[in-house]
Amino acid sequence: MPTYIVLLGPPGAGKGTQAQAVSQTLGLPHISSGDIFRENLKKQTDLGKLAEGFMNRGELVPDDVTIAMIRERLSRSDAKNGALLDGFPRTPAQAEALSTMLSEFDGEVDVVPYIKVHEEVLIERLTGRWTCRAQGHVYHEKHNPPKVPGSCDIDGSELYQRDDDKAETVKRRIRVYLEQTEPLIEFYRQRGKLIEVDGTKPIEQVKENLLAVLPDTEQTNDLGA
Ligand code: ADP
Ligand code: AMP
C-alpha cells in the first residue's frame, strides 16, 4: 500500500523546510503545490499564467485547477509508493478530492502532521525567507542562513525573496489560511489522522519530532528507482 503524508500548517510554519529534510529519509517524493505553480510560472505555461494573479494577491488558485494538477503529479511513477504533500490540500473541497483520488491509487491519507506555529512568528519567518531559484530550497536570514550569503548550500543557485513574501501579501495569505485551510485541522482530527507537532522549536528538533510520528517507509520505497 502506498503511504501518503499531508503536512498541514500556516504559511511559514516550516512545511517546506521539513519536507525537504524528511523526504529523503522516508524515500517519498516531496510534492509542493506552491513549487509546482512557481515552476509553471517560471516556464510561462498556461497553468503558470493562470495561477500568477492569484499567487501575487496571496489568494488561492481555484480548486478545480489545483486538484487536476495534483492528480497528474500523483499519478507519476515516482509517487507510486506514496508522497509527502506540502501545501495541498488547502480547502475542504481539495481534501475531499484528495481522498477520492487516493482511493483510486489504492491508498488513503495515512497521517497529517500539523506543524503548529503562532501567528506572530509567521510574518517574521516569511519576510526573512530566501528561496533558491533552481529547486526551491529554503533559508532564513536569521534562523537558517546559507553558508555563503545569496547562494544555495545544496545546488549553488541564486537565492531570492518571493514576491508573495512581502509583508502585505503575507498578511493576506495568513488571513486566507485562517478562513479556508484551518478547517482542515478538524477535518483530519475527526478522521483520527492529525498529529500536532510544535513548529516553534529549532529546525533540527522539529525534524526529530516529526520523524518520530511518521511511518517508517524507507524499507519499501526507493526514490532512485
Ligand atoms: P512553509 O513551507 O510552511 O511556508 P518554510 O519551510 O518555507 O514554511 O519556512 C518559512 C521560513 O521559516 C523559512 O525562511 C525557514 O528557513 C524558516 N523556518 C522554518 N522552520 C523554522 C524553525 N523551526 N525555526 C525558525 N525558522 C524556521
Ligand atoms: P506556498 O508555496 O505553499 O506558500 O503557495 C504559494 C501560493 O501558491 C499560494 O499563496 C497560492 O496562491 C498557491 N497555492 C499553493 N498551493 C495551493 C493550493 N493547494 N490551493 C490553491 N492555491 C495554492
Short mmCIF file of C-alpha atoms and ligand atoms in Angstrom, two decimals:
data_model
loop_
_atom_site.label_atom_id
_atom_site.label_comp_id
_atom_site.label_asym_id
_atom_site.label_seq_id
_atom_site.Cartn_x
_atom_site.Cartn_y
_atom_site.Cartn_z
CA MET A 1 0.00 0.00 0.00
CA PRO A 2 1.35 3.47 -0.81
CA THR A 3 1.94 5.94 2.03
CA TYR A 4 0.56 9.46 1.81
CA ILE A 5 1.54 12.10 4.33
CA VAL A 6 -0.05 15.57 4.36
CA LEU A 7 1.92 18.34 6.04
CA LEU A 8 -0.52 20.88 7.41
CA GLY A 9 0.21 24.29 8.88
CA PRO A 10 0.06 28.01 8.10
CA PRO A 11 2.36 29.67 5.57
CA GLY A 12 5.76 29.91 7.24
CA ALA A 13 5.17 27.01 9.65
CA GLY A 14 8.16 25.16 8.18
CA LYS A 15 6.39 22.62 5.94
CA GLY A 16 8.81 23.03 3.02
CA THR A 17 11.86 23.03 5.29
CA GLN A 18 10.79 19.81 6.96
CA ALA A 19 9.59 18.16 3.76
CA GLN A 20 12.99 18.66 2.16
CA ALA A 21 14.63 17.09 5.20
CA VAL A 22 12.36 14.10 5.68
CA SER A 23 11.51 13.22 2.06
CA GLN A 24 14.89 11.55 1.56
CA THR A 25 14.72 9.74 4.90
CA LEU A 26 11.30 8.35 4.11
CA GLY A 27 12.00 7.66 0.44
CA LEU A 28 8.89 9.58 -0.61
CA PRO A 29 8.80 12.41 -3.15
CA HIS A 30 8.16 15.90 -1.76
CA ILE A 31 5.19 17.31 -3.68
CA SER A 32 4.66 21.01 -3.04
CA SER A 33 1.73 22.61 -4.86
CA GLY A 34 3.35 26.05 -4.43
CA ASP A 35 6.61 24.80 -6.01
CA ILE A 36 4.70 23.33 -8.96
CA PHE A 37 2.87 26.64 -9.51
CA ARG A 38 6.16 28.59 -9.29
CA GLU A 39 7.82 26.20 -11.74
CA ASN A 40 4.95 26.74 -14.18
CA LEU A 41 5.16 30.48 -13.69
CA LYS A 42 8.88 30.42 -14.48
CA LYS A 43 8.21 28.46 -17.68
CA GLN A 44 5.21 30.68 -18.52
CA THR A 45 2.93 27.69 -19.13
CA ASP A 46 -0.85 28.20 -19.34
CA LEU A 47 -1.13 26.89 -15.79
CA GLY A 48 1.54 29.33 -14.61
CA LYS A 49 -0.16 32.28 -16.30
CA LEU A 50 -3.49 31.30 -14.79
CA ALA A 51 -2.02 30.94 -11.28
CA GLU A 52 0.06 34.13 -11.35
CA GLY A 53 -2.58 36.68 -10.36
CA PHE A 54 -3.92 34.56 -7.51
CA MET A 55 -0.41 33.94 -6.16
CA ASN A 56 0.60 37.60 -6.36
CA ARG A 57 -2.53 38.61 -4.49
CA GLY A 58 -1.94 35.93 -1.84
CA GLU A 59 -5.17 34.16 -2.79
CA LEU A 60 -5.74 30.51 -3.55
CA VAL A 61 -5.69 29.20 -7.10
CA PRO A 62 -9.16 27.75 -7.89
CA ASP A 63 -9.81 24.24 -6.62
CA ASP A 64 -10.52 22.56 -9.98
CA VAL A 65 -7.18 23.68 -11.45
CA THR A 66 -5.21 22.79 -8.33
CA ILE A 67 -6.86 19.38 -7.92
CA ALA A 68 -6.20 18.43 -11.56
CA MET A 69 -2.56 19.48 -11.19
CA ILE A 70 -2.04 17.33 -8.08
CA ARG A 71 -3.86 14.37 -9.59
CA GLU A 72 -1.46 14.45 -12.55
CA ARG A 73 1.57 14.74 -10.25
CA LEU A 74 0.48 11.86 -8.00
CA SER A 75 -0.07 9.60 -10.98
CA ARG A 76 3.62 9.77 -11.98
CA SER A 77 5.79 6.73 -11.38
CA ASP A 78 7.99 8.28 -8.68
CA ALA A 79 4.88 8.61 -6.49
CA LYS A 80 3.78 5.00 -6.89
CA ASN A 81 4.76 4.23 -3.28
CA GLY A 82 3.21 7.41 -1.94
CA ALA A 83 4.14 11.04 -1.36
CA LEU A 84 4.80 13.76 1.15
CA LEU A 85 2.31 16.52 0.33
CA ASP A 86 3.15 20.12 1.24
CA GLY A 87 0.63 22.91 0.64
CA PHE A 88 -2.13 20.61 -0.62
CA PRO A 89 -4.93 20.22 0.36
CA ARG A 90 -5.78 23.79 1.39
CA THR A 91 -9.59 23.76 1.25
CA PRO A 92 -12.25 21.23 2.33
CA ALA A 93 -13.05 20.59 -1.37
CA GLN A 94 -9.39 19.77 -2.04
CA ALA A 95 -9.31 17.44 0.98
CA GLU A 96 -12.40 15.57 -0.26
CA ALA A 97 -10.92 15.34 -3.76
CA LEU A 98 -7.66 14.02 -2.33
CA SER A 99 -9.47 11.20 -0.50
CA THR A 100 -11.25 10.24 -3.70
CA MET A 101 -8.15 10.29 -5.88
CA LEU A 102 -6.06 8.34 -3.34
CA SER A 103 -8.68 5.61 -3.18
CA GLU A 104 -8.18 5.27 -6.96
CA PHE A 105 -4.49 4.65 -6.21
CA ASP A 106 -5.47 2.07 -3.52
CA GLY A 107 -4.32 4.41 -0.80
CA GLU A 108 -5.51 6.96 1.72
CA VAL A 109 -4.12 9.84 3.72
CA ASP A 110 -2.16 7.98 6.39
CA VAL A 111 -1.08 10.76 8.71
CA VAL A 112 -1.38 14.54 8.88
CA PRO A 113 1.34 16.23 10.93
CA TYR A 114 0.06 19.68 11.82
CA ILE A 115 3.05 21.98 12.30
CA LYS A 116 1.76 24.46 14.82
CA VAL A 117 3.23 27.97 15.00
CA HIS A 118 1.72 31.15 16.49
CA GLU A 119 0.58 33.76 14.03
CA GLU A 120 3.01 36.43 15.32
CA VAL A 121 6.01 34.30 14.36
CA LEU A 122 4.87 33.72 10.78
CA ILE A 123 5.39 37.24 9.45
CA GLU A 124 8.97 37.37 10.69
CA ARG A 125 9.66 33.93 9.22
CA LEU A 126 8.21 34.71 5.78
CA THR A 127 9.63 38.20 5.33
CA GLY A 128 13.09 36.78 6.23
CA ARG A 129 12.78 33.77 3.91
CA TRP A 130 15.19 33.32 0.99
CA THR A 131 14.39 30.72 -1.65
CA CYS A 132 16.66 29.01 -4.13
CA ARG A 133 15.93 29.69 -7.80
CA ALA A 134 16.81 26.25 -9.08
CA GLN A 135 14.90 23.94 -6.75
CA GLY A 136 13.12 25.98 -4.11
CA HIS A 137 15.35 25.10 -1.15
CA VAL A 138 14.52 27.48 1.70
CA TYR A 139 16.63 29.52 4.10
CA HIS A 140 16.04 32.23 6.67
CA GLU A 141 18.35 35.20 7.03
CA LYS A 142 18.45 34.73 10.82
CA HIS A 143 17.21 31.23 11.70
CA ASN A 144 18.69 29.17 8.87
CA PRO A 145 21.21 31.28 6.92
CA PRO A 146 23.05 29.83 3.91
CA LYS A 147 26.80 29.26 4.32
CA VAL A 148 27.50 31.80 1.55
CA PRO A 149 25.05 34.74 1.57
CA GLY A 150 22.85 34.76 -1.54
CA SER A 151 23.81 31.26 -2.65
CA CYS A 152 22.11 27.89 -2.06
CA ASP A 153 24.17 25.42 0.04
CA ILE A 154 22.77 22.47 -1.91
CA ASP A 155 22.95 23.49 -5.56
CA GLY A 156 24.79 26.84 -5.52
CA SER A 157 21.95 28.66 -7.28
CA GLU A 158 20.93 32.23 -6.52
CA LEU A 159 18.66 32.91 -3.54
CA TYR A 160 15.75 35.32 -3.98
CA GLN A 161 12.87 36.70 -1.92
CA ARG A 162 9.48 35.57 -3.17
CA ASP A 163 7.14 38.37 -4.32
CA ASP A 164 4.40 36.97 -2.10
CA ASP A 165 6.69 37.12 0.96
CA LYS A 166 6.25 40.91 1.17
CA ALA A 167 4.62 41.90 4.48
CA GLU A 168 1.29 42.97 2.93
CA THR A 169 0.86 39.78 0.90
CA VAL A 170 1.96 37.66 3.83
CA LYS A 171 -0.83 39.16 5.95
CA ARG A 172 -3.36 38.33 3.21
CA ARG A 173 -2.02 34.76 2.92
CA ILE A 174 -2.37 34.23 6.66
CA ARG A 175 -5.97 35.51 6.50
CA VAL A 176 -6.73 33.17 3.62
CA TYR A 177 -5.20 30.31 5.61
CA LEU A 178 -7.36 31.07 8.65
CA GLU A 179 -10.53 31.24 6.55
CA GLN A 180 -10.02 28.41 4.09
CA THR A 181 -7.36 26.00 5.34
CA GLU A 182 -7.69 26.00 9.12
CA PRO A 183 -10.96 23.98 8.93
CA LEU A 184 -8.84 21.07 7.68
CA ILE A 185 -7.38 20.69 11.17
CA GLU A 186 -10.79 19.49 12.41
CA PHE A 187 -11.42 17.57 9.19
CA TYR A 188 -8.36 15.39 9.79
CA ARG A 189 -8.66 15.33 13.57
CA GLN A 190 -12.15 13.85 13.26
CA ARG A 191 -10.75 11.18 10.96
CA GLY A 192 -8.05 10.28 13.52
CA LYS A 193 -5.20 11.38 11.23
CA LEU A 194 -3.96 14.60 12.87
CA ILE A 195 -0.78 14.75 14.93
CA GLU A 196 0.31 18.08 16.34
CA VAL A 197 4.00 18.98 16.14
CA ASP A 198 5.39 22.11 17.82
CA GLY A 199 6.83 24.15 14.94
CA THR A 200 8.34 26.83 17.16
CA LYS A 201 11.27 24.60 18.17
CA PRO A 202 14.59 24.78 16.26
CA ILE A 203 14.51 23.19 12.78
CA GLU A 204 16.51 20.09 13.80
CA GLN A 205 14.29 19.41 16.76
CA VAL A 206 11.10 19.78 14.72
CA LYS A 207 12.58 17.27 12.28
CA GLU A 208 13.28 14.75 15.06
CA ASN A 209 9.79 15.16 16.50
CA LEU A 210 8.27 14.81 13.05
CA LEU A 211 10.23 11.68 12.16
CA ALA A 212 9.16 10.14 15.45
CA VAL A 213 5.49 10.32 14.44
CA LEU A 214 5.85 9.38 10.77
CA PRO A 215 5.60 5.83 9.42
CA ASP A 216 8.95 4.23 8.61
CA THR A 217 8.72 3.79 4.86
CA GLU A 218 12.37 3.74 3.75
CA GLN A 219 12.49 -0.08 3.58
CA THR A 220 9.87 -0.29 0.88
CA ASN A 221 10.40 2.85 -1.17
CA ASP A 222 13.28 3.73 -3.42
CA LEU A 223 13.21 7.21 -4.92
CA GLY A 224 16.13 6.41 -7.18
CA ALA A 225 14.31 3.52 -8.87
P1 ADP B 1 6.19 26.80 4.75
O1 ADP B 1 6.65 25.81 3.70
O2 ADP B 1 5.35 26.15 5.80
O3 ADP B 1 5.56 28.02 4.18
P2 ADP B 1 9.07 27.21 5.15
O4 ADP B 1 9.58 25.81 5.37
O5 ADP B 1 9.36 27.82 3.83
O6 ADP B 1 7.49 27.30 5.51
O7 ADP B 1 9.67 28.13 6.32
C1 ADP B 1 9.39 29.53 6.36
C2 ADP B 1 10.62 30.27 6.87
O8 ADP B 1 10.86 29.95 8.23
C3 ADP B 1 11.91 29.90 6.12
O9 ADP B 1 12.69 31.08 6.00
C4 ADP B 1 12.60 28.88 7.02
O10 ADP B 1 14.00 28.91 6.89
C5 ADP B 1 12.15 29.34 8.41
N1 ADP B 1 11.93 28.22 9.35
C6 ADP B 1 11.39 27.00 9.08
N2 ADP B 1 11.32 26.25 10.19
C7 ADP B 1 11.82 27.03 11.21
C8 ADP B 1 12.04 26.81 12.62
N3 ADP B 1 11.67 25.66 13.20
N4 ADP B 1 12.55 27.83 13.33
C9 ADP B 1 12.90 29.01 12.73
N5 ADP B 1 12.74 29.27 11.43
C10 ADP B 1 12.21 28.28 10.66
P1 AMP B 2 3.08 28.09 -0.94
O1 AMP B 2 4.33 27.88 -1.71
O2 AMP B 2 2.51 26.82 -0.38
O3 AMP B 2 3.22 29.19 0.09
O4 AMP B 2 1.99 28.60 -2.00
C1 AMP B 2 2.18 29.80 -2.73
C2 AMP B 2 0.90 30.17 -3.45
O5 AMP B 2 0.55 29.17 -4.42
C3 AMP B 2 -0.36 30.28 -2.55
O6 AMP B 2 -0.45 31.55 -1.91
C4 AMP B 2 -1.47 30.07 -3.59
O7 AMP B 2 -1.67 31.22 -4.39
C5 AMP B 2 -0.86 28.99 -4.48
N1 AMP B 2 -1.17 27.64 -3.95
C6 AMP B 2 -0.30 26.73 -3.47
N2 AMP B 2 -0.94 25.61 -3.09
C7 AMP B 2 -2.26 25.81 -3.33
C8 AMP B 2 -3.42 25.04 -3.12
N3 AMP B 2 -3.37 23.80 -2.58
N4 AMP B 2 -4.62 25.58 -3.48
C9 AMP B 2 -4.69 26.78 -4.03
N5 AMP B 2 -3.64 27.58 -4.22
C10 AMP B 2 -2.41 27.11 -3.88
#
